[in-house]
mmCIF file of C-alpha atoms and ligand atoms in Angstrom:
data_model
loop_
_atom_site.group_PDB
_atom_site.id
_atom_site.type_symbol
_atom_site.label_atom_id
_atom_site.label_comp_id
_atom_site.label_asym_id
_atom_site.label_seq_id
_atom_site.Cartn_x
_atom_site.Cartn_y
_atom_site.Cartn_z
ATOM 1 C CA MET Y 1 16.821 11.652 120.145
ATOM 2 C CA PRO Y 2 19.275 10.291 117.515
ATOM 3 C CA ALA Y 3 21.694 12.834 116.092
ATOM 4 C CA PRO Y 4 20.829 13.894 112.508
ATOM 5 C CA SER Y 5 22.880 11.874 110.015
ATOM 6 C CA ARG Y 6 25.672 13.798 108.334
ATOM 7 C CA PRO Y 7 26.510 13.434 104.643
ATOM 8 C CA GLU Y 8 29.496 11.156 103.998
ATOM 9 C CA PRO Y 9 32.690 13.233 103.641
ATOM 10 C CA VAL Y 10 33.782 13.455 100.015
ATOM 11 C CA PRO Y 11 37.291 12.035 99.529
ATOM 12 C CA PRO Y 12 39.619 14.633 98.024
ATOM 13 C CA ASP Y 13 40.856 14.103 94.448
ATOM 14 C CA THR Y 14 37.732 12.192 93.493
ATOM 15 C CA MET Y 15 34.837 13.090 91.223
ATOM 16 C CA ARG Y 16 31.436 11.835 90.088
ATOM 17 C CA ALA Y 17 31.382 9.794 86.869
ATOM 18 C CA ILE Y 18 29.007 7.472 85.078
ATOM 19 C CA VAL Y 19 30.566 4.022 85.159
ATOM 20 C CA GLN Y 20 29.522 0.904 83.263
ATOM 21 C CA ARG Y 21 30.806 -2.488 84.430
ATOM 22 C CA ARG Y 22 28.878 -4.621 81.921
ATOM 23 C CA TYR Y 23 27.117 -4.300 78.573
ATOM 24 C CA GLY Y 24 23.372 -3.921 78.674
ATOM 25 C CA PRO Y 25 20.380 -1.563 78.898
ATOM 26 C CA PRO Y 26 20.596 1.985 80.328
ATOM 27 C CA GLU Y 27 20.436 0.607 83.910
ATOM 28 C CA VAL Y 28 24.094 -0.487 83.557
ATOM 29 C CA LEU Y 29 25.068 3.209 83.674
ATOM 30 C CA ARG Y 30 25.740 3.955 87.365
ATOM 31 C CA LEU Y 31 26.849 7.171 89.033
ATOM 32 C CA GLU Y 32 29.977 6.453 91.088
ATOM 33 C CA ARG Y 33 32.820 8.290 92.770
ATOM 34 C CA VAL Y 34 36.112 7.654 90.979
ATOM 35 C CA PRO Y 35 39.621 9.150 91.091
ATOM 36 C CA ARG Y 36 39.842 12.580 89.480
ATOM 37 C CA PRO Y 37 42.123 12.388 86.392
ATOM 38 C CA VAL Y 38 45.473 14.158 86.395
ATOM 39 C CA PRO Y 39 46.542 15.774 83.113
ATOM 40 C CA ALA Y 40 49.649 14.471 81.338
ATOM 41 C CA ASP Y 41 52.099 17.025 79.923
ATOM 42 C CA ASP Y 42 50.168 17.325 76.658
ATOM 43 C CA GLN Y 43 46.697 17.318 78.232
ATOM 44 C CA VAL Y 44 44.156 19.776 79.544
ATOM 45 C CA LEU Y 45 42.022 19.101 82.638
ATOM 46 C CA VAL Y 46 38.477 20.375 82.096
ATOM 47 C CA ARG Y 47 35.792 20.880 84.730
ATOM 48 C CA VAL Y 48 32.877 19.554 82.681
ATOM 49 C CA ARG Y 49 29.698 21.648 82.858
ATOM 50 C CA ALA Y 50 27.683 19.850 80.185
ATOM 51 C CA SER Y 51 27.792 16.796 77.953
ATOM 52 C CA ALA Y 52 25.464 15.266 75.366
ATOM 53 C CA VAL Y 53 24.231 11.863 74.273
ATOM 54 C CA HIS Y 54 24.296 10.460 70.765
ATOM 55 C CA ALA Y 55 23.614 7.138 69.097
ATOM 56 C CA GLY Y 56 27.236 5.983 69.534
ATOM 57 C CA ASP Y 57 26.828 6.113 73.320
ATOM 58 C CA TRP Y 58 24.133 3.476 73.413
ATOM 59 C CA HIS Y 59 26.020 1.306 70.902
ATOM 60 C CA LEU Y 60 28.989 1.298 73.320
ATOM 61 C CA MET Y 61 26.692 0.823 76.327
ATOM 62 C CA ARG Y 62 25.087 -2.275 74.793
ATOM 63 C CA GLY Y 63 28.191 -3.537 72.960
ATOM 64 C CA ASP Y 64 25.915 -3.687 69.945
ATOM 65 C CA PRO Y 65 26.680 -4.165 67.092
ATOM 66 C CA PHE Y 66 29.086 -6.841 68.243
ATOM 67 C CA ILE Y 67 31.853 -5.455 66.036
ATOM 68 C CA SER Y 68 32.042 -2.408 68.332
ATOM 69 C CA ARG Y 69 33.401 -4.808 70.993
ATOM 70 C CA LEU Y 70 36.143 -5.868 68.573
ATOM 71 C CA ILE Y 71 36.962 -2.248 67.696
ATOM 72 C CA TYR Y 72 37.123 -0.957 71.285
ATOM 73 C CA GLY Y 73 38.191 -4.156 73.051
ATOM 74 C CA GLY Y 74 36.130 -5.830 75.737
ATOM 75 C CA LEU Y 75 34.415 -8.844 74.179
ATOM 76 C CA ARG Y 76 32.506 -9.815 77.359
ATOM 77 C CA THR Y 77 32.787 -6.712 79.552
ATOM 78 C CA PRO Y 78 33.432 -3.153 78.349
ATOM 79 C CA SER Y 79 37.047 -2.075 78.228
ATOM 80 C CA ILE Y 80 35.731 1.495 78.180
ATOM 81 C CA SER Y 81 33.984 1.723 81.557
ATOM 82 C CA THR Y 82 33.358 5.484 81.319
ATOM 83 C CA ILE Y 83 31.608 6.358 78.061
ATOM 84 C CA GLY Y 84 30.741 9.851 76.794
ATOM 85 C CA THR Y 85 32.410 11.871 74.049
ATOM 86 C CA ASP Y 86 31.003 15.405 73.964
ATOM 87 C CA PHE Y 87 31.816 17.982 76.600
ATOM 88 C CA ALA Y 88 31.871 21.689 77.366
ATOM 89 C CA GLY Y 89 33.375 23.218 80.467
ATOM 90 C CA GLU Y 90 36.125 25.327 81.998
ATOM 91 C CA VAL Y 91 39.842 24.591 81.836
ATOM 92 C CA ALA Y 92 40.941 23.643 85.372
ATOM 93 C CA ALA Y 93 44.637 22.897 84.673
ATOM 94 C CA VAL Y 94 47.007 22.516 81.711
ATOM 95 C CA GLY Y 95 49.922 20.096 81.223
ATOM 96 C CA ALA Y 96 53.487 21.421 81.065
ATOM 97 C CA SER Y 97 53.808 21.262 77.267
ATOM 98 C CA VAL Y 98 50.366 22.679 76.390
ATOM 99 C CA THR Y 99 50.355 26.134 74.832
ATOM 100 C CA GLY Y 100 47.480 28.387 73.779
ATOM 101 C CA VAL Y 101 44.991 27.136 76.380
ATOM 102 C CA GLN Y 102 44.349 29.176 79.539
ATOM 103 C CA VAL Y 103 43.047 28.063 82.930
ATOM 104 C CA GLY Y 104 39.458 29.319 83.272
ATOM 105 C CA GLU Y 105 38.849 29.346 79.483
ATOM 106 C CA ALA Y 106 35.504 27.943 78.301
ATOM 107 C CA VAL Y 107 36.126 25.064 75.866
ATOM 108 C CA PHE Y 108 34.221 22.318 74.078
ATOM 109 C CA GLY Y 109 35.488 19.090 72.592
ATOM 110 C CA ASP Y 110 35.210 15.489 71.505
ATOM 111 C CA LEU Y 111 36.801 12.556 73.369
ATOM 112 C CA SER Y 112 35.959 9.874 70.794
ATOM 113 C CA GLU Y 113 39.659 9.359 70.025
ATOM 114 C CA ALA Y 114 40.858 10.426 73.468
ATOM 115 C CA GLY Y 115 39.618 7.789 75.892
ATOM 116 C CA PHE Y 116 35.940 8.809 76.291
ATOM 117 C CA GLY Y 117 34.664 9.613 79.831
ATOM 118 C CA ALA Y 118 32.694 12.836 79.221
ATOM 119 C CA PHE Y 119 29.879 11.871 81.629
ATOM 120 C CA ALA Y 120 31.917 13.048 84.615
ATOM 121 C CA ASP Y 121 32.832 16.119 86.647
ATOM 122 C CA TYR Y 122 36.297 16.290 85.048
ATOM 123 C CA VAL Y 123 37.961 15.030 81.863
ATOM 124 C CA CYS Y 124 41.533 15.053 80.601
ATOM 125 C CA ALA Y 125 41.842 15.743 76.889
ATOM 126 C CA PRO Y 126 44.693 16.467 74.523
ATOM 127 C CA ALA Y 127 44.650 20.123 73.505
ATOM 128 C CA THR Y 128 43.987 18.952 69.915
ATOM 129 C CA ALA Y 129 40.584 17.506 70.948
ATOM 130 C CA LEU Y 130 39.108 20.796 72.154
ATOM 131 C CA ALA Y 131 38.607 24.412 71.101
ATOM 132 C CA PRO Y 132 37.293 27.653 72.613
ATOM 133 C CA MET Y 133 33.503 27.592 72.952
ATOM 134 C CA PRO Y 134 31.400 29.718 70.597
ATOM 135 C CA ALA Y 135 30.883 33.186 72.096
ATOM 136 C CA ASP Y 136 27.496 33.573 73.804
ATOM 137 C CA SER Y 137 26.795 29.815 73.790
ATOM 138 C CA SER Y 138 25.795 28.200 77.074
ATOM 139 C CA PHE Y 139 27.712 25.103 78.176
ATOM 140 C CA ALA Y 140 24.767 22.925 77.149
ATOM 141 C CA GLU Y 141 24.558 24.565 73.703
ATOM 142 C CA ALA Y 142 28.277 23.978 73.122
ATOM 143 C CA ALA Y 143 28.262 20.441 74.522
ATOM 144 C CA VAL Y 144 25.611 19.180 72.105
ATOM 145 C CA LEU Y 145 27.722 20.168 69.089
ATOM 146 C CA PRO Y 146 30.899 18.077 68.775
ATOM 147 C CA VAL Y 147 30.285 14.547 67.465
ATOM 148 C CA SER Y 148 26.970 15.221 65.721
ATOM 149 C CA ALA Y 149 27.867 18.549 64.121
ATOM 150 C CA LEU Y 150 31.386 17.396 63.143
ATOM 151 C CA THR Y 151 29.811 14.382 61.446
ATOM 152 C CA ALA Y 152 27.351 16.593 59.559
ATOM 153 C CA LEU Y 153 30.115 18.986 58.480
ATOM 154 C CA GLN Y 154 32.472 16.236 57.331
ATOM 155 C CA ALA Y 155 29.687 14.339 55.514
ATOM 156 C CA LEU Y 156 28.593 17.400 53.526
ATOM 157 C CA ARG Y 157 31.915 19.124 52.926
ATOM 158 C CA ASP Y 158 34.479 16.288 52.700
ATOM 159 C CA ALA Y 159 32.544 13.187 51.617
ATOM 160 C CA GLY Y 160 29.801 14.998 49.689
ATOM 161 C CA ARG Y 161 31.862 17.941 48.352
ATOM 162 C CA LEU Y 162 28.717 20.055 48.547
ATOM 163 C CA GLN Y 163 28.700 23.216 46.414
ATOM 164 C CA ALA Y 164 26.456 26.279 46.604
ATOM 165 C CA GLY Y 165 23.305 25.876 44.542
ATOM 166 C CA GLN Y 166 23.322 22.060 44.663
ATOM 167 C CA ARG Y 167 20.277 20.083 45.746
ATOM 168 C CA VAL Y 168 20.830 17.886 48.785
ATOM 169 C CA LEU Y 169 18.525 15.349 50.408
ATOM 170 C CA ILE Y 170 19.095 14.737 54.122
ATOM 171 C CA HIS Y 171 17.557 11.498 55.396
ATOM 172 C CA GLY Y 172 17.150 11.490 59.201
ATOM 173 C CA ALA Y 173 16.940 15.302 59.167
ATOM 174 C CA SER Y 174 15.280 15.554 62.590
ATOM 175 C CA GLY Y 175 18.009 13.686 64.492
ATOM 176 C CA GLY Y 176 21.246 14.794 66.117
ATOM 177 C CA VAL Y 177 23.401 14.700 62.989
ATOM 178 C CA GLY Y 178 20.534 15.545 60.618
ATOM 179 C CA SER Y 179 19.470 18.702 62.472
ATOM 180 C CA TYR Y 180 22.997 20.070 62.023
ATOM 181 C CA ALA Y 181 23.298 18.787 58.440
ATOM 182 C CA VAL Y 182 20.201 20.761 57.397
ATOM 183 C CA GLN Y 183 21.679 23.988 58.771
ATOM 184 C CA ILE Y 184 25.231 23.456 57.513
ATOM 185 C CA ALA Y 185 23.954 22.598 54.018
ATOM 186 C CA LYS Y 186 21.950 25.851 54.035
ATOM 187 C CA ALA Y 187 25.040 27.739 55.225
ATOM 188 C CA PHE Y 188 26.905 26.278 52.213
ATOM 189 C CA GLY Y 189 24.190 27.648 49.912
ATOM 190 C CA ALA Y 190 22.471 24.350 49.042
ATOM 191 C CA VAL Y 191 18.788 23.724 48.378
ATOM 192 C CA VAL Y 192 17.807 21.322 51.155
ATOM 193 C CA THR Y 193 15.147 18.622 51.304
ATOM 194 C CA GLY Y 194 14.845 17.042 54.748
ATOM 195 C CA VAL Y 195 13.309 13.581 55.081
ATOM 196 C CA CYS Y 196 11.899 12.550 58.461
ATOM 197 C CA ARG Y 197 8.671 11.348 60.084
ATOM 198 C CA ALA Y 198 5.630 13.614 59.606
ATOM 199 C CA GLN Y 199 5.584 14.544 63.310
ATOM 200 C CA ASN Y 200 9.078 16.087 63.006
ATOM 201 C CA GLN Y 201 8.609 18.012 59.769
ATOM 202 C CA ALA Y 202 7.767 21.377 61.367
ATOM 203 C CA MET Y 203 11.034 21.211 63.290
ATOM 204 C CA VAL Y 204 13.072 20.488 60.139
ATOM 205 C CA LEU Y 205 11.433 23.416 58.325
ATOM 206 C CA ALA Y 206 12.190 25.618 61.361
ATOM 207 C CA LEU Y 207 15.854 24.637 61.019
ATOM 208 C CA GLY Y 208 15.804 26.136 57.505
ATOM 209 C CA ALA Y 209 15.087 23.226 55.138
ATOM 210 C CA ASP Y 210 13.540 24.372 51.839
ATOM 211 C CA HIS Y 211 11.426 21.235 51.505
ATOM 212 C CA VAL Y 212 10.480 18.436 53.831
ATOM 213 C CA SER Y 213 9.045 14.997 53.176
ATOM 214 C CA ASP Y 214 8.194 11.761 54.929
ATOM 215 C CA LEU Y 215 8.333 9.741 51.704
ATOM 216 C CA GLY Y 216 10.710 6.857 51.070
ATOM 217 C CA PRO Y 217 12.977 6.652 48.024
ATOM 218 C CA ALA Y 218 10.445 4.867 45.787
ATOM 219 C CA ASP Y 219 7.786 7.584 46.287
ATOM 220 C CA LEU Y 220 10.307 10.407 45.956
ATOM 221 C CA ARG Y 221 11.435 8.871 42.683
ATOM 222 C CA ARG Y 222 7.865 8.953 41.352
ATOM 223 C CA GLN Y 223 7.900 12.703 42.006
ATOM 224 C CA ALA Y 224 10.780 12.966 39.509
ATOM 225 C CA GLN Y 225 13.032 14.604 42.108
ATOM 226 C CA ARG Y 226 16.796 14.392 41.540
ATOM 227 C CA PHE Y 227 19.563 15.386 43.943
ATOM 228 C CA ASP Y 228 23.275 16.186 43.642
ATOM 229 C CA LEU Y 229 23.878 14.748 47.100
ATOM 230 C CA ILE Y 230 22.061 12.389 49.452
ATOM 231 C CA VAL Y 231 23.282 12.200 53.059
ATOM 232 C CA ASP Y 232 21.789 9.205 54.856
ATOM 233 C CA MET Y 233 21.714 9.126 58.647
ATOM 234 C CA ALA Y 234 19.128 6.322 58.720
ATOM 235 C CA ALA Y 235 20.392 3.784 56.177
ATOM 236 C CA PHE Y 236 17.975 0.980 56.918
ATOM 237 C CA LEU Y 237 17.078 0.486 53.234
ATOM 238 C CA PRO Y 238 19.493 -0.892 50.629
ATOM 239 C CA ILE Y 239 21.777 1.789 49.223
ATOM 240 C CA ARG Y 240 20.616 0.938 45.696
ATOM 241 C CA SER Y 241 17.085 2.142 46.511
ATOM 242 C CA TRP Y 242 18.367 5.731 46.879
ATOM 243 C CA LEU Y 243 20.670 5.840 43.842
ATOM 244 C CA PRO Y 244 17.987 6.505 41.178
ATOM 245 C CA LEU Y 245 17.306 9.788 42.996
ATOM 246 C CA LEU Y 246 20.812 11.056 42.208
ATOM 247 C CA THR Y 247 21.850 13.129 39.210
ATOM 248 C CA PRO Y 248 24.444 11.305 37.008
ATOM 249 C CA ALA Y 249 27.309 13.066 38.855
ATOM 250 C CA GLY Y 250 25.580 12.797 42.229
ATOM 251 C CA THR Y 251 26.942 11.277 45.453
ATOM 252 C CA TYR Y 252 25.331 9.134 48.160
ATOM 253 C CA VAL Y 253 26.980 9.558 51.578
ATOM 254 C CA LEU Y 254 26.213 6.939 54.218
ATOM 255 C CA VAL Y 255 26.558 8.208 57.791
ATOM 256 C CA GLY Y 256 24.553 5.822 59.958
ATOM 257 C CA GLY Y 257 21.590 3.531 60.406
ATOM 258 C CA ASP Y 258 22.325 -0.150 59.782
ATOM 259 C CA PHE Y 259 25.902 -0.618 61.032
ATOM 260 C CA SER Y 260 26.693 -3.559 58.737
ATOM 261 C CA ARG Y 261 25.606 -1.425 55.767
ATOM 262 C CA LEU Y 262 27.963 1.341 56.965
ATOM 263 C CA MET Y 263 30.829 -1.153 57.168
ATOM 264 C CA ARG Y 264 30.078 -2.532 53.694
ATOM 265 C CA ALA Y 265 29.969 0.989 52.246
ATOM 266 C CA LEU Y 266 33.283 1.828 53.932
ATOM 267 C CA LEU Y 267 34.975 -1.257 52.511
ATOM 268 C CA LEU Y 268 33.206 -1.597 49.170
ATOM 269 C CA GLY Y 269 32.204 2.002 48.350
ATOM 270 C CA PRO Y 270 34.565 2.331 45.345
ATOM 271 C CA LEU Y 271 33.422 -1.012 43.897
ATOM 272 C CA PHE Y 272 29.789 -0.133 44.506
ATOM 273 C CA SER Y 273 30.294 3.249 42.813
ATOM 274 C CA ARG Y 274 31.705 1.566 39.691
ATOM 275 C CA LEU Y 275 28.953 -1.041 39.499
ATOM 276 C CA ARG Y 276 26.084 1.371 40.166
ATOM 277 C CA ARG Y 277 27.525 4.365 38.227
ATOM 278 C CA ARG Y 278 26.834 6.699 41.150
ATOM 279 C CA LYS Y 279 29.410 7.684 43.760
ATOM 280 C CA VAL Y 280 28.865 5.919 47.114
ATOM 281 C CA VAL Y 281 30.915 7.054 50.132
ATOM 282 C CA ALA Y 282 30.772 6.223 53.842
ATOM 283 C CA VAL Y 283 31.798 8.645 56.584
ATOM 284 C CA MET Y 284 33.735 8.043 59.788
ATOM 285 C CA GLN Y 285 33.708 11.224 61.838
ATOM 286 C CA GLN Y 286 37.113 12.670 62.821
ATOM 287 C CA PRO Y 287 37.478 14.769 66.008
ATOM 288 C CA LYS Y 288 39.496 17.592 64.405
ATOM 289 C CA ARG Y 289 40.199 20.821 66.287
ATOM 290 C CA ALA Y 290 40.142 22.776 63.016
ATOM 291 C CA ASP Y 291 36.587 21.576 62.427
ATOM 292 C CA LEU Y 292 35.521 22.472 65.978
ATOM 293 C CA LEU Y 293 36.670 25.989 65.061
ATOM 294 C CA VAL Y 294 34.521 25.859 61.889
ATOM 295 C CA LEU Y 295 31.506 24.955 64.061
ATOM 296 C CA LYS Y 296 32.338 27.827 66.410
ATOM 297 C CA GLU Y 297 32.375 30.252 63.446
ATOM 298 C CA LEU Y 298 29.076 28.925 62.081
ATOM 299 C CA VAL Y 299 27.424 29.314 65.498
ATOM 300 C CA GLU Y 300 28.824 32.818 65.964
ATOM 301 C CA ALA Y 301 27.624 33.773 62.455
ATOM 302 C CA GLY Y 302 24.098 32.668 63.412
ATOM 303 C CA GLN Y 303 24.139 29.859 60.805
ATOM 304 C CA LEU Y 304 24.142 26.930 63.246
ATOM 305 C CA ARG Y 305 22.119 26.537 66.390
ATOM 306 C CA PRO Y 306 21.512 23.375 68.360
ATOM 307 C CA TRP Y 307 17.973 22.129 68.819
ATOM 308 C CA ILE Y 308 17.965 20.954 72.443
ATOM 309 C CA ASP Y 309 14.968 18.705 73.099
ATOM 310 C CA GLY Y 310 15.739 18.025 76.762
ATOM 311 C CA ARG Y 311 18.228 18.571 79.585
ATOM 312 C CA TYR Y 312 19.095 15.953 82.199
ATOM 313 C CA PRO Y 313 21.301 16.014 85.308
ATOM 314 C CA LEU Y 314 24.216 13.565 85.324
ATOM 315 C CA ASP Y 315 22.443 10.963 87.485
ATOM 316 C CA LYS Y 316 19.528 10.862 84.993
ATOM 317 C CA LEU Y 317 21.757 9.929 82.046
ATOM 318 C CA PRO Y 318 20.044 6.496 81.738
ATOM 319 C CA ASP Y 319 16.701 8.282 81.147
ATOM 320 C CA ALA Y 320 18.233 10.365 78.358
ATOM 321 C CA VAL Y 321 19.758 7.303 76.677
ATOM 322 C CA ARG Y 322 16.464 5.402 77.009
ATOM 323 C CA ARG Y 323 14.617 8.237 75.259
ATOM 324 C CA LEU Y 324 17.167 8.418 72.449
ATOM 325 C CA GLU Y 325 17.007 4.660 71.864
ATOM 326 C CA ALA Y 326 13.199 4.886 71.698
ATOM 327 C CA ARG Y 327 13.420 7.406 68.801
ATOM 328 C CA GLN Y 328 11.725 10.081 70.909
ATOM 329 C CA VAL Y 329 14.268 12.876 70.475
ATOM 330 C CA LYS Y 330 14.284 15.786 68.046
ATOM 331 C CA GLY Y 331 17.779 17.209 67.648
ATOM 332 C CA LYS Y 332 19.868 16.721 70.797
ATOM 333 C CA LEU Y 333 19.690 15.978 74.524
ATOM 334 C CA ALA Y 334 22.067 17.799 76.880
ATOM 335 C CA ILE Y 335 23.448 16.438 80.147
ATOM 336 C CA GLU Y 336 24.052 19.217 82.690
ATOM 337 C CA ILE Y 337 26.856 18.483 85.160
HETATM 338 N N1 NAP W 1 29.735 7.481 60.660
HETATM 339 C C1 NAP W 1 29.956 8.242 61.718
HETATM 340 O O1 NAP W 1 31.081 8.699 61.979
HETATM 341 C C2 NAP W 1 28.801 8.580 62.613
HETATM 342 C C3 NAP W 1 28.876 9.653 63.514
HETATM 343 C C4 NAP W 1 27.744 9.966 64.274
HETATM 344 C C5 NAP W 1 26.596 9.192 64.154
HETATM 345 N N2 NAP W 1 26.595 8.141 63.308
HETATM 346 C C6 NAP W 1 25.397 7.307 63.132
HETATM 347 O O2 NAP W 1 24.456 8.080 62.403
HETATM 348 C C7 NAP W 1 23.143 7.703 62.777
HETATM 349 C C8 NAP W 1 22.365 8.938 63.157
HETATM 350 O O3 NAP W 1 22.938 9.490 64.321
HETATM 351 P P1 NAP W 1 22.127 10.583 65.133
HETATM 352 O O4 NAP W 1 22.965 10.943 66.293
HETATM 353 O O5 NAP W 1 21.636 11.646 64.225
HETATM 354 O O6 NAP W 1 20.882 9.687 65.626
HETATM 355 P P2 NAP W 1 19.473 10.190 66.127
HETATM 356 O O7 NAP W 1 19.623 11.481 66.838
HETATM 357 O O8 NAP W 1 18.858 9.044 66.821
HETATM 358 O O9 NAP W 1 18.679 10.500 64.777
HETATM 359 C C9 NAP W 1 18.401 9.523 63.794
HETATM 360 C C10 NAP W 1 17.249 10.021 62.953
HETATM 361 O O10 NAP W 1 17.012 9.087 61.909
HETATM 362 C C11 NAP W 1 15.614 8.969 61.693
HETATM 363 N N3 NAP W 1 15.222 7.563 61.512
HETATM 364 C C12 NAP W 1 14.674 7.047 60.397
HETATM 365 N N4 NAP W 1 14.491 5.743 60.516
HETATM 366 C C13 NAP W 1 14.895 5.399 61.752
HETATM 367 C C14 NAP W 1 14.915 4.185 62.468
HETATM 368 N N5 NAP W 1 14.473 3.039 61.939
HETATM 369 N N6 NAP W 1 15.394 4.199 63.720
HETATM 370 C C15 NAP W 1 15.844 5.341 64.275
HETATM 371 N N7 NAP W 1 15.844 6.547 63.629
HETATM 372 C C16 NAP W 1 15.377 6.564 62.383
HETATM 373 C C17 NAP W 1 14.909 9.573 62.903
HETATM 374 O O11 NAP W 1 14.100 10.646 62.448
HETATM 375 P P3 NAP W 1 12.523 10.449 62.267
HETATM 376 O O12 NAP W 1 12.062 9.713 63.471
HETATM 377 O O13 NAP W 1 11.994 11.851 62.172
HETATM 378 O O14 NAP W 1 12.391 9.686 60.987
HETATM 379 C C18 NAP W 1 16.005 10.127 63.784
HETATM 380 O O15 NAP W 1 15.753 11.486 64.101
HETATM 381 C C19 NAP W 1 23.300 6.675 63.890
HETATM 382 O O16 NAP W 1 23.200 5.388 63.335
HETATM 383 C C20 NAP W 1 24.699 6.912 64.405
HETATM 384 O O17 NAP W 1 25.270 5.760 64.982
HETATM 385 C C21 NAP W 1 27.654 7.820 62.537
#
C-alpha cells in the first residue's frame, strides 16, 4: 500500500500572499508563497488577520483606466505585484526607531502610499500608516474601514466643509465609501439624503439616512430639492447635471465613478467653479494616521459601523473582487486571513 502523502514542508520566513503577474480579470490574482517581509527601522511588521476589497483594487488588477499604469508604473505588466491596501492585525515586530507601537497590539491601517500588499499573511508598514484598532471591533470590522471611511471623512469634512444642520446628498450611498459617508455626515449633524438603487434603499435608511431616493439629478431637481453639499461616489453623469441641485453657496465633491471625470475635476475644479458659479472639488484620499484615529473614535462612540456584506478567505479573493465589479455588494466585503 502506498504511504499517505505528506504535506509539503513550509519554508521558514515565507508567507502566503496574493500575487498578480499580469493585468486582467480576477483570475490573475493567485495565492503564492513569497518571502516574508522584514521591517526597516521605521516600520512595523503586522500579522494580518483581515483585509478588505474596494474599487481601487480592481482598477489596479486590470490596469484600467490606463492612466493608473502611468501613475503606478508598469505599462505592460504590473509593477505592483501584490495589491491590497486595507489591513487589520497584530503587531509582530517593530523597527529600531519606531516608538509608541507595541508587539501584540491590534492595529489597522492603509498601505495605499506604503507599497500595497495587504492580501498577505504579513505586511510591513510605516508607523504613520496605522493606528490602534477601535476597541471591541473584530479584525474584519476594522479592516473594512481604512480607504473607504477615510475617503468619506475627507470628502465631507475637508473638501465639503460640512457643518451641522446642512443638507447633504450622497450619491452612491450604498457602496463602500457611501455607506460610511451617510454615517459620518449624520455624526456631523447633517440632514442626509442617500441616492442609490431601489433595492439598496432599506440598507441606506438603516445606516441612518433621513431620506433616500433612486432618482437622478433631473428628477430630484423637479422636486425642488436643494443641498448645501453633494458628494458623488458614482460620477457617471456630467458634473453640470448636479449643480442646479446646490444652494448658491453649495459645493459638489467628486469622489469616484468615471475616472476621467475625476481627473478633469482635480485639474479644472477651480475653473469649473468660476464658470458654473458653484464650488466643484475633487478628492484624493490621504492615508493619515490622525484620521484613522478619528475613525476609531467614531466607531467607539457608536456613530460609525461597517456594513459587511460578505467574508471571504484569502484564496477566494478573486470571488470577492468579481462580486464587487458586478455591482453586487452593499457596503463592504472583508477578506479573513
Ligand atoms: N478619490 C479617491 O480618493 C477615492 C477613494 C476611494 C474610492 N474612490 C472611487 O469612488 C468610487 C466609489 O468607491 P466605492 O468603494 O464606494 O465603490 P462601490 O463599493 O463599488 O460603491 C459604488 C456605489 O455607487 C453606486 N453606483 C451608481 N452607479 C453606478 C455604476 N454605474 N456602477 C457602479 N456603481 C454605481 C452603487 O450603488 P447602487 O448600486 O445602489 O446605485 C455602488 O454601491 C469608485 O469609483 C472608487 O474608485 C475614489
